[in-house]
XYZ file of N, CA and C in Angstrom:
780
model
N -20.967 13.705 21.358
C -21.074 15.071 21.810
C -19.870 15.023 22.611
N -19.211 16.343 22.455
C -17.650 16.394 23.213
C -18.404 16.759 24.623
N -17.634 16.030 25.739
C -17.931 16.338 27.237
C -19.307 15.146 27.540
N -19.257 14.349 26.758
C -20.560 13.359 27.158
C -19.851 11.873 27.097
N -19.825 11.227 28.442
C -19.341 10.384 28.647
C -20.176 9.103 27.421
N -18.901 8.122 27.308
C -19.452 7.126 26.359
C -20.209 6.220 27.056
N -21.355 5.560 26.601
C -21.990 4.493 26.905
C -21.422 3.073 26.666
N -20.284 3.277 26.037
C -19.781 1.938 25.405
C -18.180 2.161 25.441
N -17.459 2.281 26.552
C -16.196 2.834 26.801
C -15.464 1.974 26.149
N -15.512 0.557 26.462
C -14.185 -0.374 25.583
C -14.422 0.084 23.762
N -15.831 -0.291 23.094
C -15.584 0.252 21.897
C -14.928 1.751 21.563
N -14.959 2.740 22.579
C -14.543 3.851 22.298
C -13.212 3.615 22.247
N -12.503 2.844 23.142
C -10.969 2.865 23.622
C -10.272 2.254 22.547
N -11.182 1.154 21.946
C -10.462 0.231 21.059
C -10.416 1.349 19.556
N -11.391 2.156 18.868
C -11.179 3.227 17.955
C -9.892 4.120 18.084
N -9.909 4.343 19.767
C -8.923 5.462 19.728
C -7.533 4.680 19.617
N -7.296 3.348 19.943
C -6.095 2.478 19.931
C -5.897 2.605 18.439
N -6.815 2.320 17.628
C -6.404 1.999 16.243
C -6.498 3.093 15.461
N -7.021 4.253 16.315
C -6.752 5.618 15.645
C -5.395 5.957 15.795
N -5.007 5.856 16.974
C -3.624 6.124 17.173
C -2.478 5.659 16.476
N -2.691 3.942 16.234
C -1.909 3.458 15.214
C -1.730 3.589 14.145
N -2.817 3.791 13.395
C -2.950 4.499 12.024
C -2.328 6.139 11.756
N -2.016 6.740 13.137
C -0.929 8.040 12.681
C 0.368 7.757 13.022
N 0.744 6.823 13.145
C 1.951 6.301 13.639
C 3.080 5.959 12.242
N 4.304 6.105 12.673
C 4.990 5.652 11.036
C 5.706 4.226 11.293
N 5.650 3.867 12.642
C 5.668 2.351 13.065
C 5.058 2.119 14.415
N 5.112 0.736 14.626
C 4.383 -0.118 15.903
C 4.554 0.631 16.968
N 4.153 0.403 18.038
C 4.432 1.149 19.206
C 4.087 0.087 20.348
N 5.067 0.227 21.327
C 4.798 -0.768 22.561
C 3.750 -0.022 23.459
N 2.864 -1.170 24.133
C 1.943 -0.942 24.917
C 1.498 0.109 25.421
N 2.726 0.021 26.434
C 3.131 1.384 27.392
C 2.975 2.764 26.608
N 3.275 2.888 25.802
C 2.927 4.049 25.059
C 1.811 4.219 24.409
N 1.062 3.532 23.988
C -0.292 3.435 23.586
C -1.075 4.211 24.800
N -0.971 3.258 25.976
C -2.042 3.619 27.089
C -1.503 5.146 27.921
N 0.118 5.544 27.540
C 0.279 6.974 27.871
C -0.460 7.989 26.954
N 0.078 7.820 25.838
C -0.957 8.540 24.703
C -1.823 8.857 24.957
N -2.974 7.966 25.351
C -4.325 7.656 25.382
C -4.836 7.831 26.307
N -4.198 8.108 27.732
C -4.428 8.094 29.046
C -5.685 7.032 29.374
N -4.613 5.284 28.698
C -5.961 4.838 29.840
C -4.989 3.876 30.356
N -5.654 3.154 31.496
C -4.960 2.002 32.221
C -4.319 0.774 31.237
N -2.950 0.386 31.809
C -2.515 -0.374 31.101
C -3.074 -1.893 30.975
N -3.700 -1.952 31.962
C -4.447 -3.226 31.759
C -5.547 -3.646 30.926
N -6.231 -2.123 30.632
C -7.299 -1.958 29.787
C -6.740 -2.199 28.122
N -5.749 -1.479 28.220
C -4.967 -1.643 26.508
C -4.267 -3.219 26.375
N -3.913 -3.545 27.015
C -3.436 -4.690 26.991
C -4.778 -5.802 26.467
N -5.634 -5.896 27.489
C -6.824 -6.411 27.084
C -7.539 -6.020 25.704
N -7.707 -5.084 25.385
C -7.971 -4.715 24.081
C -7.434 -4.919 22.810
N -6.013 -5.017 23.201
C -5.281 -5.223 22.134
C -5.061 -6.626 21.604
N -5.009 -7.404 23.026
C -5.051 -9.068 22.745
C -6.500 -9.295 21.862
N -7.584 -8.542 21.882
C -8.901 -8.920 21.179
C -8.692 -8.751 19.788
N -8.130 -7.013 19.597
C -7.715 -6.736 18.207
C -6.696 -7.753 17.472
N -5.649 -8.104 18.232
C -5.048 -8.949 17.597
C -5.237 -10.396 17.270
N -6.145 -10.848 18.106
C -7.046 -12.370 17.563
C -7.710 -11.957 16.468
N -8.593 -10.627 16.401
C -8.974 -10.195 14.982
C -8.225 -9.966 13.767
N -7.036 -10.251 14.109
C -6.447 -9.211 12.859
C -6.183 -7.779 12.563
N -6.828 -7.083 13.455
C -7.122 -5.699 13.449
C -5.389 -5.122 13.667
N -4.752 -5.721 14.554
C -3.745 -5.242 15.378
C -2.618 -6.678 14.982
N -1.129 -6.067 14.996
C -0.442 -7.146 14.979
C 0.559 -7.191 16.119
N 0.752 -8.175 16.451
C 1.961 -8.365 17.613
C 3.261 -8.254 17.434
N 4.186 -7.677 17.248
C 5.860 -7.934 17.030
C 6.236 -8.372 18.223
N 6.031 -9.436 18.421
C 6.682 -10.181 19.816
C 8.068 -9.826 20.247
N 9.293 -9.686 19.429
C 10.223 -9.545 19.922
C 10.833 -8.494 19.982
N 10.026 -7.322 19.288
C 9.969 -6.056 19.655
C 9.212 -5.252 20.483
N 8.233 -6.249 21.293
C 7.449 -5.926 22.151
C 6.718 -4.510 21.633
N 5.754 -4.631 20.786
C 5.616 -3.513 19.805
C 4.212 -3.737 19.138
N 3.351 -3.036 18.794
C 2.016 -3.463 18.299
C 1.639 -2.417 17.032
N 1.396 -2.858 15.777
C 1.159 -2.063 14.789
C -0.359 -2.985 13.813
N -0.641 -1.818 13.462
C -1.854 -2.521 12.462
C -1.674 -3.477 11.792
N -2.794 -4.482 11.926
C -2.786 -5.807 10.967
C -3.728 -5.732 9.574
N -3.607 -6.988 9.133
C -3.961 -7.298 7.688
C -5.599 -6.719 7.877
N -6.135 -7.281 8.660
C -7.779 -6.786 9.087
C -7.994 -4.993 8.878
N -7.181 -4.254 9.401
C -7.251 -2.848 9.712
C -7.019 -2.404 7.904
N -5.970 -3.308 7.261
C -5.578 -2.984 5.363
C -6.716 -3.171 4.858
N -7.437 -4.229 5.399
C -8.473 -4.482 4.611
C -9.790 -3.598 4.411
N -9.892 -2.923 5.442
C -10.496 -1.938 5.916
C -10.643 -0.731 5.035
N -9.185 -0.488 5.100
C -8.975 0.511 3.956
C -8.992 0.314 2.839
N -8.961 -0.730 2.088
C -9.070 -1.190 0.937
C -10.526 -0.783 0.657
N -11.604 -1.594 1.810
C -12.795 -1.624 1.356
C -13.191 -0.488 1.300
N -12.780 0.701 1.928
C -13.236 2.238 1.818
C -12.782 2.350 0.266
N -11.572 2.144 -0.070
C -10.946 2.707 -1.664
C -11.941 2.213 -2.566
N -12.630 0.355 -2.294
C -13.141 -0.363 -3.388
C -15.079 0.460 -3.134
N -15.099 1.507 -2.481
C -16.341 2.083 -2.040
C -16.695 3.129 -2.995
N -15.420 3.764 -3.891
C -15.537 4.696 -4.987
C -14.614 5.807 -4.435
N -14.216 6.561 -3.132
C -13.369 7.619 -3.267
C -12.336 7.741 -4.350
N -11.611 6.953 -3.879
C -10.090 6.781 -4.688
C -10.430 6.287 -6.569
N -11.273 5.440 -6.728
C -11.222 5.019 -7.741
C -12.509 6.160 -8.795
N -13.105 6.854 -7.764
C -14.089 7.951 -8.786
C -13.119 9.088 -8.969
N -12.157 9.363 -8.243
C -11.170 10.335 -8.076
C -10.217 10.036 -9.177
N -9.695 9.109 -9.024
C -8.558 8.449 -9.847
C -9.199 7.943 -11.799
N -10.133 7.882 -11.530
C -10.360 7.201 -13.036
C -10.272 8.430 -14.343
N -10.686 9.464 -14.287
C -10.254 10.378 -14.927
C -8.926 11.049 -15.176
N -8.317 10.865 -14.223
C -6.730 11.247 -14.150
C -5.695 10.168 -14.686
N -6.291 8.931 -14.627
C -5.722 7.697 -15.405
C -5.960 8.015 -16.631
N -7.475 8.245 -17.102
C -7.707 8.796 -18.403
C -6.735 9.588 -19.379
N -6.643 10.645 -18.475
C -5.697 11.868 -19.070
C -4.544 11.519 -19.027
N -3.410 10.389 -18.322
C -2.292 10.214 -18.365
C -2.030 8.987 -19.587
N -3.237 8.019 -19.645
C -2.962 7.189 -20.888
C -3.210 7.819 -22.109
N -3.914 9.171 -22.494
C -4.104 9.839 -23.521
C -2.374 10.334 -23.449
N -1.812 10.877 -22.417
C -0.746 11.722 -22.681
C 0.651 10.712 -23.014
N 0.820 9.460 -22.357
C 1.831 8.714 -22.567
C 1.650 7.514 -23.361
N 0.194 7.085 -24.082
C -0.077 6.405 -24.875
C 0.398 4.535 -24.344
N 0.402 4.589 -23.248
C 0.269 3.386 -22.485
C -0.975 3.134 -21.687
N -0.893 2.129 -21.036
C -2.175 1.455 -20.343
C -1.736 2.103 -18.725
N -2.609 2.388 -18.245
C -2.412 2.836 -16.687
C -3.281 2.102 -15.685
N -3.144 2.077 -14.790
C -3.966 1.263 -13.436
C -3.578 1.912 -12.246
N -4.498 1.867 -11.160
C -4.664 2.100 -9.989
C -4.704 1.206 -9.037
N -4.205 0.574 -8.021
C -4.286 -0.136 -7.141
C -3.976 0.195 -5.583
N -4.664 -0.872 -5.000
C -4.660 -0.537 -3.133
C -3.931 -1.748 -2.678
N -3.225 -1.734 -1.650
C -2.743 -2.921 -1.280
C -3.693 -3.775 -0.171
N -4.164 -4.664 -0.116
C -4.853 -6.108 0.685
C -4.352 -6.808 0.880
N -3.635 -7.023 2.105
C -2.948 -8.097 2.494
C -1.194 -7.638 2.004
N -1.376 -9.161 1.725
C 0.102 -9.143 0.698
C -0.023 -8.908 -0.587
N -1.028 -8.645 -1.052
C -1.778 -8.558 -2.557
C -1.587 -7.212 -2.808
N -1.952 -6.794 -4.230
C -2.380 -5.662 -4.564
C -3.555 -5.641 -5.131
N -4.787 -4.888 -4.992
C -5.801 -5.247 -5.646
C -6.171 -3.790 -6.842
N -6.697 -4.087 -7.946
C -6.605 -3.093 -9.042
C -7.895 -2.581 -8.711
N -8.289 -1.188 -8.678
C -9.711 -0.654 -8.423
C -9.723 0.124 -9.660
N -9.025 0.611 -10.884
C -9.135 1.380 -11.879
C -7.968 0.533 -12.955
N -8.520 0.403 -14.405
C -7.713 0.344 -15.247
C -8.174 0.967 -16.480
N -7.137 1.569 -17.155
C -7.585 2.639 -18.226
C -6.780 2.072 -19.185
N -6.986 1.452 -20.496
C -6.311 0.869 -21.368
C -6.288 1.711 -22.508
N -4.749 1.576 -22.908
C -4.385 2.808 -24.523
C -4.914 1.929 -25.615
N -5.531 2.828 -26.820
C -6.075 2.268 -27.352
C -5.039 1.302 -28.442
N -5.655 0.693 -28.581
C -5.259 -0.954 -29.745
C -3.820 -1.695 -28.413
N -3.974 -1.226 -27.378
C -3.030 -1.882 -26.474
C -3.410 -3.509 -26.263
N -2.536 -4.140 -25.753
C -3.440 -5.537 -25.231
C -3.968 -6.024 -24.254
N -4.799 -6.630 -23.658
C -5.255 -6.738 -22.500
C -4.663 -7.326 -21.479
N -4.595 -6.633 -20.352
C -3.669 -7.132 -19.064
C -4.382 -7.860 -18.357
N -3.526 -8.592 -17.487
C -4.110 -9.258 -16.483
C -4.397 -8.111 -14.865
N -3.861 -7.119 -15.210
C -4.195 -6.036 -13.973
C -5.895 -5.449 -14.144
N -6.843 -6.551 -14.484
C -7.862 -5.826 -14.487
C -8.501 -5.367 -12.886
N -9.950 -4.602 -13.162
C -10.413 -4.494 -12.083
C -10.543 -5.554 -11.243
N -10.531 -5.418 -9.730
C -10.932 -6.535 -9.008
C -9.861 -7.559 -9.272
N -8.958 -7.808 -9.720
C -7.568 -8.707 -9.838
C -6.675 -8.393 -8.645
N -6.551 -9.567 -8.035
C -5.281 -9.069 -7.160
C -4.031 -10.191 -7.470
N -3.005 -9.352 -7.319
C -1.642 -9.622 -7.638
C -0.714 -9.488 -6.263
N 0.240 -10.519 -6.263
C 1.306 -10.551 -4.851
C 1.749 -9.268 -5.344
N 1.978 -8.468 -3.903
C 2.311 -7.062 -4.077
C 3.878 -7.033 -4.845
N 4.678 -8.090 -4.096
C 6.360 -7.915 -4.747
C 6.612 -8.102 -6.059
N 5.250 -8.711 -6.433
C 5.457 -8.892 -8.159
C 5.512 -7.563 -8.858
N 4.727 -6.880 -8.559
C 4.348 -5.530 -9.485
C 4.820 -4.471 -8.986
N 4.829 -3.084 -9.994
C 5.366 -1.820 -9.591
C 4.638 -1.055 -8.633
N 3.044 -1.119 -8.684
C 1.988 -0.289 -7.938
C 2.562 -1.183 -6.287
N 2.395 -2.256 -6.165
C 2.973 -2.979 -4.717
C 4.202 -2.407 -4.106
N 5.333 -2.218 -5.061
C 6.629 -1.834 -4.937
C 6.500 -0.936 -4.572
N 5.903 0.592 -5.251
C 5.417 1.689 -4.490
C 4.900 2.174 -3.485
N 4.007 0.983 -2.795
C 3.144 1.030 -1.787
C 3.820 0.745 -0.388
N 4.821 -0.442 -0.519
C 5.742 -0.990 0.203
C 6.716 -0.151 0.519
N 7.369 0.558 -0.141
C 8.739 1.438 -0.092
C 8.280 2.472 0.761
N 6.809 2.935 1.211
C 6.485 3.715 1.939
C 5.857 3.601 3.070
N 6.297 2.203 3.631
C 5.404 1.698 4.647
C 6.650 1.184 5.899
N 6.702 1.764 7.040
C 7.294 1.215 7.904
C 8.478 -0.585 7.665
N 9.455 -0.301 7.868
C 10.280 -1.611 7.482
C 9.393 -2.581 8.241
N 9.445 -2.098 9.616
C 8.703 -3.003 10.678
C 7.513 -3.956 10.282
N 7.036 -3.152 9.423
C 5.283 -3.517 8.872
C 5.770 -4.366 7.884
N 6.337 -3.943 6.905
C 6.818 -5.078 5.973
C 7.486 -6.165 6.129
N 8.062 -6.254 6.773
C 8.629 -7.373 7.221
C 7.790 -8.213 8.415
N 6.802 -7.785 8.823
C 5.639 -8.523 9.612
C 4.476 -9.337 8.231
N 4.321 -8.554 7.120
C 3.740 -9.057 6.284
C 4.660 -10.171 5.697
N 5.829 -9.966 5.326
C 6.236 -11.150 4.528
C 7.535 -11.605 5.440
N 7.170 -12.587 6.635
C 8.210 -12.535 7.686
C 8.798 -14.082 7.448
N 8.911 -14.535 6.177
C 9.631 -15.885 5.855
C 9.412 -16.126 4.268
N 9.729 -17.020 3.793
C 10.259 -17.366 2.300
C 8.474 -17.875 1.703
N 7.928 -18.650 2.480
C 6.681 -18.793 2.504
C 5.558 -18.061 2.126
N 6.334 -16.698 2.497
C 5.248 -15.355 1.945
C 5.205 -14.797 1.011
N 5.938 -15.372 0.022
C 6.613 -14.919 -1.271
C 5.871 -15.942 -2.173
N 5.087 -15.377 -3.367
C 4.871 -16.067 -4.350
C 5.758 -16.426 -5.677
N 6.161 -17.527 -5.672
C 6.987 -17.902 -6.790
C 6.564 -18.380 -8.329
N 6.940 -17.379 -9.568
C 6.437 -17.976 -10.754
C 7.205 -18.225 -11.522
N 8.872 -17.813 -11.400
C 9.625 -18.460 -11.798
C 9.590 -18.115 -13.475
N 9.137 -16.795 -14.018
C 9.032 -16.287 -15.225
C 10.213 -15.329 -15.484
N 10.491 -14.560 -14.179
C 11.643 -13.544 -14.551
C 12.265 -13.079 -13.561
N 13.438 -12.643 -14.307
C 14.817 -12.392 -13.023
C 14.436 -11.301 -12.074
N 13.362 -10.600 -12.291
C 13.130 -9.538 -11.368
C 12.162 -9.972 -10.211
N 11.623 -11.157 -10.382
C 10.672 -11.653 -9.156
C 11.163 -11.262 -8.503
N 10.685 -11.244 -7.097
C 11.216 -11.671 -5.493
C 10.717 -12.645 -4.735
N 11.622 -13.303 -4.269
C 11.509 -14.677 -3.700
C 11.794 -14.507 -2.116
N 12.404 -13.650 -1.791
C 12.908 -13.686 -0.335
C 12.754 -12.250 0.206
N 12.978 -12.100 1.471
C 12.825 -10.847 2.115
C 13.995 -9.570 1.587
N 15.346 -10.347 1.999
C 16.512 -9.775 1.486
C 16.180 -8.841 0.115
N 15.757 -9.666 -0.613
C 16.045 -9.245 -1.967
C 14.688 -7.949 -1.899
N 13.682 -8.226 -1.399
C 12.432 -7.341 -1.163
C 12.970 -5.960 -0.880
N 13.927 -5.977 0.495
C 14.190 -5.346 0.981
C 15.293 -4.289 -0.058
N 16.086 -4.930 -0.550
C 16.938 -4.179 -1.445
C 16.225 -3.453 -2.973
N 15.000 -3.964 -2.889
C 14.389 -3.130 -3.896
C 13.744 -2.144 -3.452
N 13.120 -2.567 -2.545
C 12.366 -1.408 -1.828
C 13.013 -0.042 -1.159
N 14.508 -0.388 -1.058
C 15.293 0.877 -0.486
C 15.473 1.447 -2.101
N 15.806 0.688 -3.200
C 16.182 1.388 -4.400
C 14.891 2.451 -4.742
N 13.884 2.126 -4.596
C 12.537 2.845 -4.979
C 12.638 3.959 -4.124
N 12.835 3.847 -2.781
C 12.999 4.918 -1.857
C 13.864 6.232 -2.230
N 14.961 5.584 -2.758
C 16.140 6.412 -3.370
C 15.534 6.906 -4.756
N 14.796 6.259 -5.670
C 14.742 7.170 -6.933
C 13.402 7.599 -6.755
N 12.307 7.540 -6.050
C 11.186 7.933 -5.975
C 9.948 7.490 -6.684
N 10.518 6.069 -7.211
C 9.472 5.413 -8.186
C 9.674 3.976 -8.442
N 8.988 3.210 -8.383
C 9.214 1.493 -8.788
C 8.816 1.265 -9.891
N 9.503 0.204 -10.321
C 9.493 -0.555 -11.606
C 9.430 -1.786 -11.527
N 8.760 -2.921 -12.366
C 8.865 -3.834 -12.696
C 9.230 -4.698 -13.986
N 10.180 -5.519 -14.713
C 10.132 -5.655 -15.671
C 9.801 -7.192 -16.054
N 8.682 -7.607 -16.298
C 8.194 -8.736 -16.718
C 8.193 -10.096 -15.800
N 8.152 -9.615 -14.324
C 7.346 -10.207 -13.343
C 5.905 -10.749 -13.118
N 5.350 -9.427 -14.057
C 3.607 -9.643 -14.118
C 3.442 -10.509 -15.499
N 4.164 -9.738 -15.974
C 3.769 -10.378 -17.966
C 4.922 -10.305 -18.520
N 5.151 -11.432 -18.980
C 6.291 -11.531 -20.212
C 6.587 -10.395 -20.949
N 7.611 -9.964 -20.929
C 7.664 -8.908 -22.393
C 7.297 -7.459 -22.052
N 6.526 -7.070 -20.658
C 5.760 -6.107 -20.465
C 6.675 -5.564 -19.046
N 6.506 -4.198 -19.307
C 7.571 -3.369 -18.093
C 6.421 -2.739 -17.585
N 6.292 -1.889 -16.055
C 5.710 -0.954 -15.382
C 6.533 0.004 -14.708
N 6.361 1.279 -14.590
C 6.742 2.268 -13.565
C 5.332 2.627 -12.862
N 5.769 2.882 -11.522
C 4.790 3.662 -10.630
C 4.867 4.152 -9.484
N 4.169 4.886 -9.103
C 4.475 6.284 -8.217
C 3.215 5.783 -7.041
N 3.557 6.102 -5.664
C 2.523 6.056 -4.817
C 1.605 7.232 -4.463
N 0.652 7.313 -4.046
C -0.613 8.056 -3.745
C -0.466 8.123 -2.135
N -0.164 9.311 -1.570
C -0.458 9.390 -0.233
C -1.564 10.125 0.382
N -1.853 9.551 1.905
C -2.970 10.359 2.369
C -2.424 11.366 3.255
N -3.672 11.817 4.315
C -2.984 13.170 4.577
C -1.688 12.940 5.762
N -1.582 11.499 6.405
C -0.402 11.399 7.112
C 1.015 11.334 6.498
N 0.993 11.282 5.084
C 2.118 10.788 4.333
C 1.881 9.132 4.020
N 1.285 8.556 4.481
C 0.865 6.978 4.163
C 0.635 6.840 2.859
N 1.565 5.453 2.239
C 0.711 5.362 0.740
C -0.363 4.501 0.759
N -1.369 4.973 0.316
C -2.780 4.214 0.150
C -3.209 3.721 -1.227
N -2.073 3.986 -2.453
C -2.105 3.352 -3.667
C -1.353 3.671 -4.674
N -1.154 2.935 -5.586
C -0.396 2.859 -6.233
C -0.639 3.345 -7.914
N -0.130 4.156 -8.725
C -0.664 4.783 -10.064
C 0.815 3.943 -11.058
N 0.720 3.244 -11.695
C 1.505 2.824 -12.633
C 0.774 2.545 -14.223
N 2.096 2.661 -15.061
C 1.714 2.586 -16.329
C 2.624 1.406 -17.250
N 1.747 0.670 -17.783
C 2.451 -0.698 -18.341
C 2.652 -0.618 -19.802
N 3.906 -0.849 -20.502
C 3.988 -1.070 -21.568
C 5.037 -2.119 -22.244
N 4.949 -2.171 -23.441
C 5.823 -3.416 -24.035
C 7.283 -2.984 -23.859
N 8.222 -3.910 -23.317
C 9.620 -3.044 -22.681
C 10.352 -2.830 -24.050
N 10.602 -3.521 -25.367
C 10.892 -3.207 -26.621
C 10.553 -2.260 -27.314
N 9.453 -1.594 -27.053
C 9.100 -0.462 -27.827
C 9.269 0.969 -27.045
N 9.954 0.941 -25.675
C 10.220 2.132 -25.209
C 12.115 2.278 -25.247
N 12.030 3.445 -25.585
C 13.239 3.560 -25.365
C 13.859 4.139 -24.332
N 15.107 3.432 -23.763
C 15.130 3.667 -22.090
C 15.210 5.161 -22.063
N 15.668 6.057 -22.651
C 15.788 7.401 -22.438
C 14.411 8.046 -22.278
N 13.455 7.241 -22.778
C 12.011 7.996 -22.670
C 11.361 7.786 -21.316
N 12.303 6.632 -20.414
C 11.700 6.091 -19.106
C 11.478 7.560 -18.286
N 12.304 8.343 -18.241
C 12.170 9.498 -17.214
C 10.892 10.147 -17.456
N 10.603 10.314 -18.829
C 9.214 11.260 -19.231
C 8.141 10.563 -18.627
N 8.006 9.069 -18.719
C 6.906 8.752 -18.111
C 6.720 8.307 -16.783
N 7.923 8.373 -15.999
C 8.285 8.538 -14.525
C 7.575 9.746 -13.888
N 8.003 10.973 -15.004
C 7.204 12.334 -14.498
C 5.941 12.306 -14.753
N 5.333 11.542 -16.018
C 3.677 11.821 -15.976
C 3.056 11.039 -14.903
N 3.733 10.116 -14.643
C 2.979 8.954 -13.425
C 3.089 9.711 -11.894
N 4.140 10.271 -11.943
C 4.327 11.141 -10.160
C 3.350 12.315 -10.521
N 3.420 12.915 -11.641
C 2.353 13.745 -11.583
C 1.081 13.581 -11.509
N 0.416 12.563 -11.873
C -0.541 11.857 -11.641
C -1.031 11.850 -10.297
N 0.185 10.906 -9.471
C -0.137 10.486 -8.480
C -0.006 11.854 -7.555
N 0.368 12.757 -7.560
C 0.873 13.988 -7.037
C -0.921 14.648 -6.849
N -1.460 14.479 -8.103
C -2.613 15.341 -8.273
C -3.698 14.540 -7.541
N -3.888 13.071 -7.339
C -4.313 12.490 -6.671
C -4.138 12.493 -5.338
N -3.188 12.447 -4.868
C -2.843 12.752 -3.379
C -3.924 14.134 -3.165
N -3.436 15.144 -3.810
C -3.765 16.234 -3.553
C -5.526 16.180 -3.236
N -6.296 15.403 -4.144
C -7.447 15.554 -4.493
C -8.219 14.869 -3.346
N -7.390 13.762 -2.543
C -7.659 13.360 -1.201
C -7.142 13.932 -0.003
N -6.891 15.112 -0.138
C -6.367 15.829 0.919
C -4.896 15.225 1.385
N -4.388 14.594 0.559
C -3.156 13.985 1.266
C -1.876 14.968 1.133
N -0.672 14.266 1.695
C 0.450 14.750 1.557
C 1.408 14.522 1.091
N 1.914 15.428 -0.182
C 2.762 14.959 -1.352
C 4.268 15.091 -0.933
N 5.360 14.318 -1.156
C 6.674 14.850 -1.061
C 7.172 16.077 -0.824
């Protein structure tokens, strides 16, 4: 209740820190966290150290800043897996498949991977590896690229700090195996407003994807359609993108998110 002192101040302060970091577009210095929350710096540093050890906060030592960590992202993904996004998204994806005649899927970020939570297969379409509960490296996928493009550069860099962070399959020239190339691709996604992948997940298949955003404008998921590259005229891609974007915007609105 408002005005009643917490009996567990450390727990409440920890939640305040996580809530503050979740509302920012990028990592913050500890001094700013303390100032914005009105907490002693020493307490903030102690709590941040505990959160860093447990993966809920990421310490960017060179920048002397703190941002949300992979464990916090996992909590977000767990929330998504517990039905809100999948329940709201499934009928929208079914409608998308009916309109475009290609299979569609909804995925959320899970660490460096995307986790697929909905798949709607088009009639007579081949089965895809992007089935429900499958995880794939985010840089390989259109949904992953759409989500990563909406995240702060520092947070993306923290997720992919070196060459060992990338999965190499060697099956497609569209594959991303280093951060410089990932940055180029994400910049293209930001400029166009949608992401693509061509054969990096399955040879001969391509995808286009758009991000779903929450109330802060944060990319919480990606919606994509996948199709045989040779079966779709390049001139028809714009129409596919429009349909995917409309579906992503509708889901954004249904979770009370903020569209661009």
